[in-house]
mmCIF file of C-alpha atoms in Angstrom:
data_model
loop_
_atom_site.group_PDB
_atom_site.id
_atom_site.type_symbol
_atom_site.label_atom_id
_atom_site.label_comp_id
_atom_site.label_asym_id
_atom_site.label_seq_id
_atom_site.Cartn_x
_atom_site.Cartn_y
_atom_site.Cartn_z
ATOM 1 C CA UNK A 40 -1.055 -23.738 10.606
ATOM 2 C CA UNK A 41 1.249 -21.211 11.563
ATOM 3 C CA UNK A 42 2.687 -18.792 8.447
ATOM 4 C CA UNK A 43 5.890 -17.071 8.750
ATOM 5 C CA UNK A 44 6.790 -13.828 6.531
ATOM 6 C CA UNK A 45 10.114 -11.614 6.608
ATOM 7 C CA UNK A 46 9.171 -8.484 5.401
ATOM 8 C CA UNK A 47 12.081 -6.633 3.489
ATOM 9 C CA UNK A 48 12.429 -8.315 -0.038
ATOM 10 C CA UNK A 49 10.182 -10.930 1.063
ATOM 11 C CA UNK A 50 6.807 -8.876 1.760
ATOM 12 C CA UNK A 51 8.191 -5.612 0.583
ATOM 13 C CA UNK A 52 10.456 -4.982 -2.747
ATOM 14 C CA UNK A 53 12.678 -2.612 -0.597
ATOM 15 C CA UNK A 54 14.711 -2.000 2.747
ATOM 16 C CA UNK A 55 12.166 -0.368 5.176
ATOM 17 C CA UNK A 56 14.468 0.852 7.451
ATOM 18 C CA UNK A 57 16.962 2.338 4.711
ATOM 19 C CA UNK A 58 14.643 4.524 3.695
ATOM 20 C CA UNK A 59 13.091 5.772 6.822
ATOM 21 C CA UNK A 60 16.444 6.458 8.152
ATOM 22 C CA UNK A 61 17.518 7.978 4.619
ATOM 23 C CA UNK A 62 13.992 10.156 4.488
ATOM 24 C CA UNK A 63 15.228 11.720 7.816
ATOM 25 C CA UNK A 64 18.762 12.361 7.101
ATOM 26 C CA UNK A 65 18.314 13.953 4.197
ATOM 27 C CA UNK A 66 16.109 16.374 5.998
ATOM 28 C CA UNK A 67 18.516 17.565 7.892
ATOM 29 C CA UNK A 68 21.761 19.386 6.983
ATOM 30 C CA UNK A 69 23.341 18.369 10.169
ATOM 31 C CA UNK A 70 22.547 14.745 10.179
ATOM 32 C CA UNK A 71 23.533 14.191 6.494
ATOM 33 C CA UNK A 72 26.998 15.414 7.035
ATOM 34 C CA UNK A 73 26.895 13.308 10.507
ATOM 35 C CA UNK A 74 25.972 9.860 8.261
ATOM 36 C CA UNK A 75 29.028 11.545 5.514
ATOM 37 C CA UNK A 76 31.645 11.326 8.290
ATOM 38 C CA UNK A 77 30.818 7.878 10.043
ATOM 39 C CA UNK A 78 29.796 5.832 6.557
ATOM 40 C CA UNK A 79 33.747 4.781 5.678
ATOM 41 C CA UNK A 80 33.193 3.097 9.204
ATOM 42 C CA UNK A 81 29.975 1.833 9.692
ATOM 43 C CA UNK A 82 28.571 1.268 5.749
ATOM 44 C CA UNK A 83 31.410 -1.800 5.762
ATOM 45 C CA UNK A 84 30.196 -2.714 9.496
ATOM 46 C CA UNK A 85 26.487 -2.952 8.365
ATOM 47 C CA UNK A 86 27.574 -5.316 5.876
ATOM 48 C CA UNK A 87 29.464 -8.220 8.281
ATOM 49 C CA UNK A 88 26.871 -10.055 10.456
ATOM 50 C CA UNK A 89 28.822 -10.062 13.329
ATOM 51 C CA UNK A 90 29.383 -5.762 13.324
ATOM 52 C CA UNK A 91 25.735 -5.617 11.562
ATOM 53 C CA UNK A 92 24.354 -4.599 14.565
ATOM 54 C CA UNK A 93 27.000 -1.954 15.951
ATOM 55 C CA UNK A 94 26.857 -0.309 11.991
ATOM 56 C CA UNK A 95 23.008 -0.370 11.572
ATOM 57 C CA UNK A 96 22.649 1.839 15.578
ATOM 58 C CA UNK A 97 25.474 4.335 14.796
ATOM 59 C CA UNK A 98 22.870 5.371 11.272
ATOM 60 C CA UNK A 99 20.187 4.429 13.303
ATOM 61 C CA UNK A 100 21.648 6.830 16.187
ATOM 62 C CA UNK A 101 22.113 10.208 14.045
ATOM 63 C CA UNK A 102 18.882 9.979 12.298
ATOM 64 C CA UNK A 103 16.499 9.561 15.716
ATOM 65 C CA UNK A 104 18.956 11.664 17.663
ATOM 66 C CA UNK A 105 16.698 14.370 19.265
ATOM 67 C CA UNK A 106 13.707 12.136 19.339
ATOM 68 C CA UNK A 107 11.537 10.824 22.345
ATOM 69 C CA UNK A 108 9.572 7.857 21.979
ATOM 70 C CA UNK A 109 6.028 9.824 21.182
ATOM 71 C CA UNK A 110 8.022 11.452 18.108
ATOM 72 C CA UNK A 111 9.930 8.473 17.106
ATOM 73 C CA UNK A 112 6.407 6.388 16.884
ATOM 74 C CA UNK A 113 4.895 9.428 14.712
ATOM 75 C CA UNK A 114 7.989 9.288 12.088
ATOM 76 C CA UNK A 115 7.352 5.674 11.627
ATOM 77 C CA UNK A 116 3.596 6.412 11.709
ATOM 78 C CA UNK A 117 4.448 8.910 9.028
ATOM 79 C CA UNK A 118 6.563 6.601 7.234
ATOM 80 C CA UNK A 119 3.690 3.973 6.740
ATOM 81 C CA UNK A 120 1.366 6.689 5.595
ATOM 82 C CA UNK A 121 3.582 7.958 2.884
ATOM 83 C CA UNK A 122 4.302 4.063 1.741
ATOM 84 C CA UNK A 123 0.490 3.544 1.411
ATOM 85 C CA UNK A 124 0.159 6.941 -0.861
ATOM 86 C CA UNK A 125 2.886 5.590 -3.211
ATOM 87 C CA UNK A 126 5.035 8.436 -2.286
ATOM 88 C CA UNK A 127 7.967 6.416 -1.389
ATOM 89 C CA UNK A 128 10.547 4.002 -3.316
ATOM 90 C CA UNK A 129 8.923 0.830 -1.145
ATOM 91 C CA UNK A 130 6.429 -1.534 -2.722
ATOM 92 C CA UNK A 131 4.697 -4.255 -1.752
ATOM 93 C CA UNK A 132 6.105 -7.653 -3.620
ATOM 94 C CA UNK A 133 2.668 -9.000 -5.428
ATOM 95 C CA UNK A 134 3.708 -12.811 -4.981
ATOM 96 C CA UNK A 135 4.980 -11.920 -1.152
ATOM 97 C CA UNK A 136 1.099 -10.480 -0.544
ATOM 98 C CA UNK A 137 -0.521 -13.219 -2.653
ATOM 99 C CA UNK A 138 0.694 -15.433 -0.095
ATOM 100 C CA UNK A 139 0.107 -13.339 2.661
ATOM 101 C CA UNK A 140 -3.692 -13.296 1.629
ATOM 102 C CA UNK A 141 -3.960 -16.798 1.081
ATOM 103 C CA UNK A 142 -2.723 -17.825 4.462
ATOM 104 C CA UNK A 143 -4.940 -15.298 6.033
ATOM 105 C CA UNK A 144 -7.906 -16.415 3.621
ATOM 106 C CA UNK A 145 -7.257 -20.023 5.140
ATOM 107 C CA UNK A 146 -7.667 -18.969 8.954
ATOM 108 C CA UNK A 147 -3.989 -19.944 8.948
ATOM 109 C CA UNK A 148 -1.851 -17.881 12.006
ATOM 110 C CA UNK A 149 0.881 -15.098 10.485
ATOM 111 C CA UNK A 150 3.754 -13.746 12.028
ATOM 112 C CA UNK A 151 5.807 -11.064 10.252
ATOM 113 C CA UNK A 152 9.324 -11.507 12.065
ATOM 114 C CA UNK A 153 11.860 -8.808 10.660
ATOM 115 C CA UNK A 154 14.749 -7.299 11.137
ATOM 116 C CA UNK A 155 13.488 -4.118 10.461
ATOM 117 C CA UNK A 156 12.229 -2.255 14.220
ATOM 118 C CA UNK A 157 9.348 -3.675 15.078
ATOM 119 C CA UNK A 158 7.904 -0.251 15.546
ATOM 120 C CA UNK A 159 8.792 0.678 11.831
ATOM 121 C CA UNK A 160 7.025 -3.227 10.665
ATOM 122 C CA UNK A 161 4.023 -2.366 12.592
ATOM 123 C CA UNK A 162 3.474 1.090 10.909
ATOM 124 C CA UNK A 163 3.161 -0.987 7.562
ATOM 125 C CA UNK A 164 1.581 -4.266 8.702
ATOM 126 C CA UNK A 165 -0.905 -2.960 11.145
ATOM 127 C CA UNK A 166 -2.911 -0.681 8.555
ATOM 128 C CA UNK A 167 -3.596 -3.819 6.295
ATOM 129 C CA UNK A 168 -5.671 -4.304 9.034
ATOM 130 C CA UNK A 169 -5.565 -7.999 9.277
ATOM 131 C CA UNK A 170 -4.878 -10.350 12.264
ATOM 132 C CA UNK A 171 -0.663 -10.568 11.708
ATOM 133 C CA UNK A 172 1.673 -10.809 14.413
ATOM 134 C CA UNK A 173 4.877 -8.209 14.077
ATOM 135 C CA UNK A 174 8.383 -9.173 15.778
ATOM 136 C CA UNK A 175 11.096 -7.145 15.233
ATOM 137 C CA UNK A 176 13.877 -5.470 16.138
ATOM 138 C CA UNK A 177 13.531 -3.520 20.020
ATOM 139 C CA UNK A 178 15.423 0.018 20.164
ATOM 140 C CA UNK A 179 16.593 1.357 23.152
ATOM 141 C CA UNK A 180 17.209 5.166 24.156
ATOM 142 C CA UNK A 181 21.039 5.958 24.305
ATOM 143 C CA UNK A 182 21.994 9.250 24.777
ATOM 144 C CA UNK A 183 19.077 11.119 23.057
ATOM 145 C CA UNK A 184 19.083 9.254 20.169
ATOM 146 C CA UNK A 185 17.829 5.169 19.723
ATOM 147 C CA UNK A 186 19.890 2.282 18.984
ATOM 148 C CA UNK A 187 18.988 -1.474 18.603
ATOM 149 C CA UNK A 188 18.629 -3.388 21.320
ATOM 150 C CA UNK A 189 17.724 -7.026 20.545
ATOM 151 C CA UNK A 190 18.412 -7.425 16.872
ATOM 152 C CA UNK A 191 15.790 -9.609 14.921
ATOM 153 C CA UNK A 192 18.163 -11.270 12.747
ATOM 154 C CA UNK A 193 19.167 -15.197 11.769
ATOM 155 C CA UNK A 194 19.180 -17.222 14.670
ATOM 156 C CA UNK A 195 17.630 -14.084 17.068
ATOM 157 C CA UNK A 196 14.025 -14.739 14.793
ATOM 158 C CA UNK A 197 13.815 -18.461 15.779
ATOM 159 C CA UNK A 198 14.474 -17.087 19.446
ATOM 160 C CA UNK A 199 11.548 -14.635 19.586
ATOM 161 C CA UNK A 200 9.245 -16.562 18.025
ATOM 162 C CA UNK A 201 9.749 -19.140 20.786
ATOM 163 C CA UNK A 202 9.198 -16.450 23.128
ATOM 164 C CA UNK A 203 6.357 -14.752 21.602
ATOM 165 C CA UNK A 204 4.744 -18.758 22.276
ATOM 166 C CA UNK A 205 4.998 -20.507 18.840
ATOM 167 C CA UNK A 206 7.400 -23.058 19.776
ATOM 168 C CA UNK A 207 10.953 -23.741 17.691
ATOM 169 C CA UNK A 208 8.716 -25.090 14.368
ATOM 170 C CA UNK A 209 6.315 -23.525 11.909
ATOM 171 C CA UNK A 210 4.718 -24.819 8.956
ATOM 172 C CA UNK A 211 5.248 -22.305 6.225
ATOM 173 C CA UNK A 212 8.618 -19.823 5.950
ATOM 174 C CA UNK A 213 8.992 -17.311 3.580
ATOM 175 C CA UNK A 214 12.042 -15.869 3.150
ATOM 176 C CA UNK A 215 14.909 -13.569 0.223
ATOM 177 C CA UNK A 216 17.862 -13.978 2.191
ATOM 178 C CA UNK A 217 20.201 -16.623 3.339
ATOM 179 C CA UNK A 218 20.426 -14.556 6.991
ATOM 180 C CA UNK A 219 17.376 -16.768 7.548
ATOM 181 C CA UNK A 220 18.454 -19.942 7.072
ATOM 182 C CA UNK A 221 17.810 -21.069 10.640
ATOM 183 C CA UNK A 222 13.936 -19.664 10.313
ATOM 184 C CA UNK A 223 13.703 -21.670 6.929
ATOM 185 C CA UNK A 224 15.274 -24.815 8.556
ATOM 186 C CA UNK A 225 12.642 -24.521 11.673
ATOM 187 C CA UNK A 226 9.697 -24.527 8.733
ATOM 188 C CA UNK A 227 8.086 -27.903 7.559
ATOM 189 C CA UNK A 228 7.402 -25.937 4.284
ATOM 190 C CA UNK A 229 10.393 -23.584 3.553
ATOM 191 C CA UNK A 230 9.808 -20.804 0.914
ATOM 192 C CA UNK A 231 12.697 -19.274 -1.161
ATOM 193 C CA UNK A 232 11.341 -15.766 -2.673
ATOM 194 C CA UNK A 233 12.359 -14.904 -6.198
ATOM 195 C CA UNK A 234 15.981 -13.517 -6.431
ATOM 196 C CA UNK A 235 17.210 -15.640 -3.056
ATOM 197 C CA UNK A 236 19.010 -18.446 -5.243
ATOM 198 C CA UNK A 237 21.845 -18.596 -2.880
ATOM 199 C CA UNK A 238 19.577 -19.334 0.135
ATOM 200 C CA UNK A 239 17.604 -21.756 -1.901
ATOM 201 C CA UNK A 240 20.833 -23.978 -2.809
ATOM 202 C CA UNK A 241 22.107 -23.966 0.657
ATOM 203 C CA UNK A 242 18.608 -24.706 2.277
ATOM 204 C CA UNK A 243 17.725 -27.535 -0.295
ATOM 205 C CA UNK A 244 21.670 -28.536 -0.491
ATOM 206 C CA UNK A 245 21.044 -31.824 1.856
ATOM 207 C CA UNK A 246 17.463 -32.109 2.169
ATOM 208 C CA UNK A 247 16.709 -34.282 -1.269
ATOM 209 C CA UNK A 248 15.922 -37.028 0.528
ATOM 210 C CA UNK A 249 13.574 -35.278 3.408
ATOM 211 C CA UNK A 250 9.442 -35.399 1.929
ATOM 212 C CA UNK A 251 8.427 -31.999 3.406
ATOM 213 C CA UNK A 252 8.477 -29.919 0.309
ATOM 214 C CA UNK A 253 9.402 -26.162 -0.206
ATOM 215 C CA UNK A 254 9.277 -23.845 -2.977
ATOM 216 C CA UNK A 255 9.790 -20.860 -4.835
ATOM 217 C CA UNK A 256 7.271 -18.079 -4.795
ATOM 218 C CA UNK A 257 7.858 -14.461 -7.274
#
């Protein structure tokens, strides 16, 4: 069976890219005064899917600007190991990993598809050191700094799942946040994370009379 995770609020009890782009702003004089004079503009941006992705590179932008691709792998790298020694607001969500762990306890496939770069997700999956597909969003080099490139978001995670090879259906989604109603629709067993009440009523809103069952996981 195949098992499909988000990772921010569904895995983790945080946003993994907010705080790797905050941890490098703040580090820098120049860049926090940078993120001061664009946020009127792109905080609202972030917030409406369809500028989301325009928003989330201009942050994205000023905190890598100045990076290659050797030093933007060893910030996320760096990221993941201060996660793991606590010394970060980001925590793992106990019921999210229960379920992690059980899948992977019952030889089942897992995929972690995020919105979050898929070089940032695989800095915190990949020292769990278990079997678990990452997708995520790519970044792209734009005038010495990195922007998104293919955003991992809503309908984009059904899309590169069926490019990474695992068709348009899953057996198990587990998802916070009604962005991913079209992964939970694609799932035979769709899970609704505490807190995501809004994307449980409109994922459920319509399906009473359908027998594949979903749930509610803390």
């Amino acid at each position: 069976m195949l098992a499909v995770f988000d990772l921010d609020g569904t895995l983790l009890d945080g946003d993994s890219t907010g705080l790797w782009l905050w941890g490098r702003v703040k580090r820098s004089p120049l860049r926090a005064l940078a993120v001061l004079v664009v946020a009127p503009l792109a905080a609202p941006m972030v917030m409406i899917p369809r500028t989301r992705r325009l928003g989330a590179s201009i942050l994205l932008w000023i905190a890598t600007a100045g990076l290659g691709e050797r030093a933007l792998r060893d910030s996320c790298a760096e990221f993941g190991a201060t996660f793991r020694a606590g010394g970060n607001a980001l925590a793992w969500r106990p019921g999210g990993l229960a379920a992690l762990k059980a899948h992977l306890d019952a030889g089942d496939r897992v995929i972690v598809v995020t919105a979050a770069p898929a070089i940032l997700a695989q800095a915190l999956i990949g020292p769990l050191g278990q079997p678990i597909e990452v997708l995520g969003t790519s970044l792209k080099r734009r005038g010495g700094g990195w922007v998104a490139d293919v955003h991992c978001r809503h309908q984009r995670k059904c899309q590169a799942l069926a490019e990474a090879g695992h068709g348009a259906h899953w057996t198990y989604a587990y998802t916070d946040s009604l962005d991913d109603l079209p992964l939970l629709r694609g799932a035979d067993k769709p899970v609704i994370v505490k807190g995501g009440k809004k994307a449980e009523r409109r994922l459920f809103r319509g399906r009473a009379d359908q027998r594949s069952g979903g749930g509610l996981v803390t």
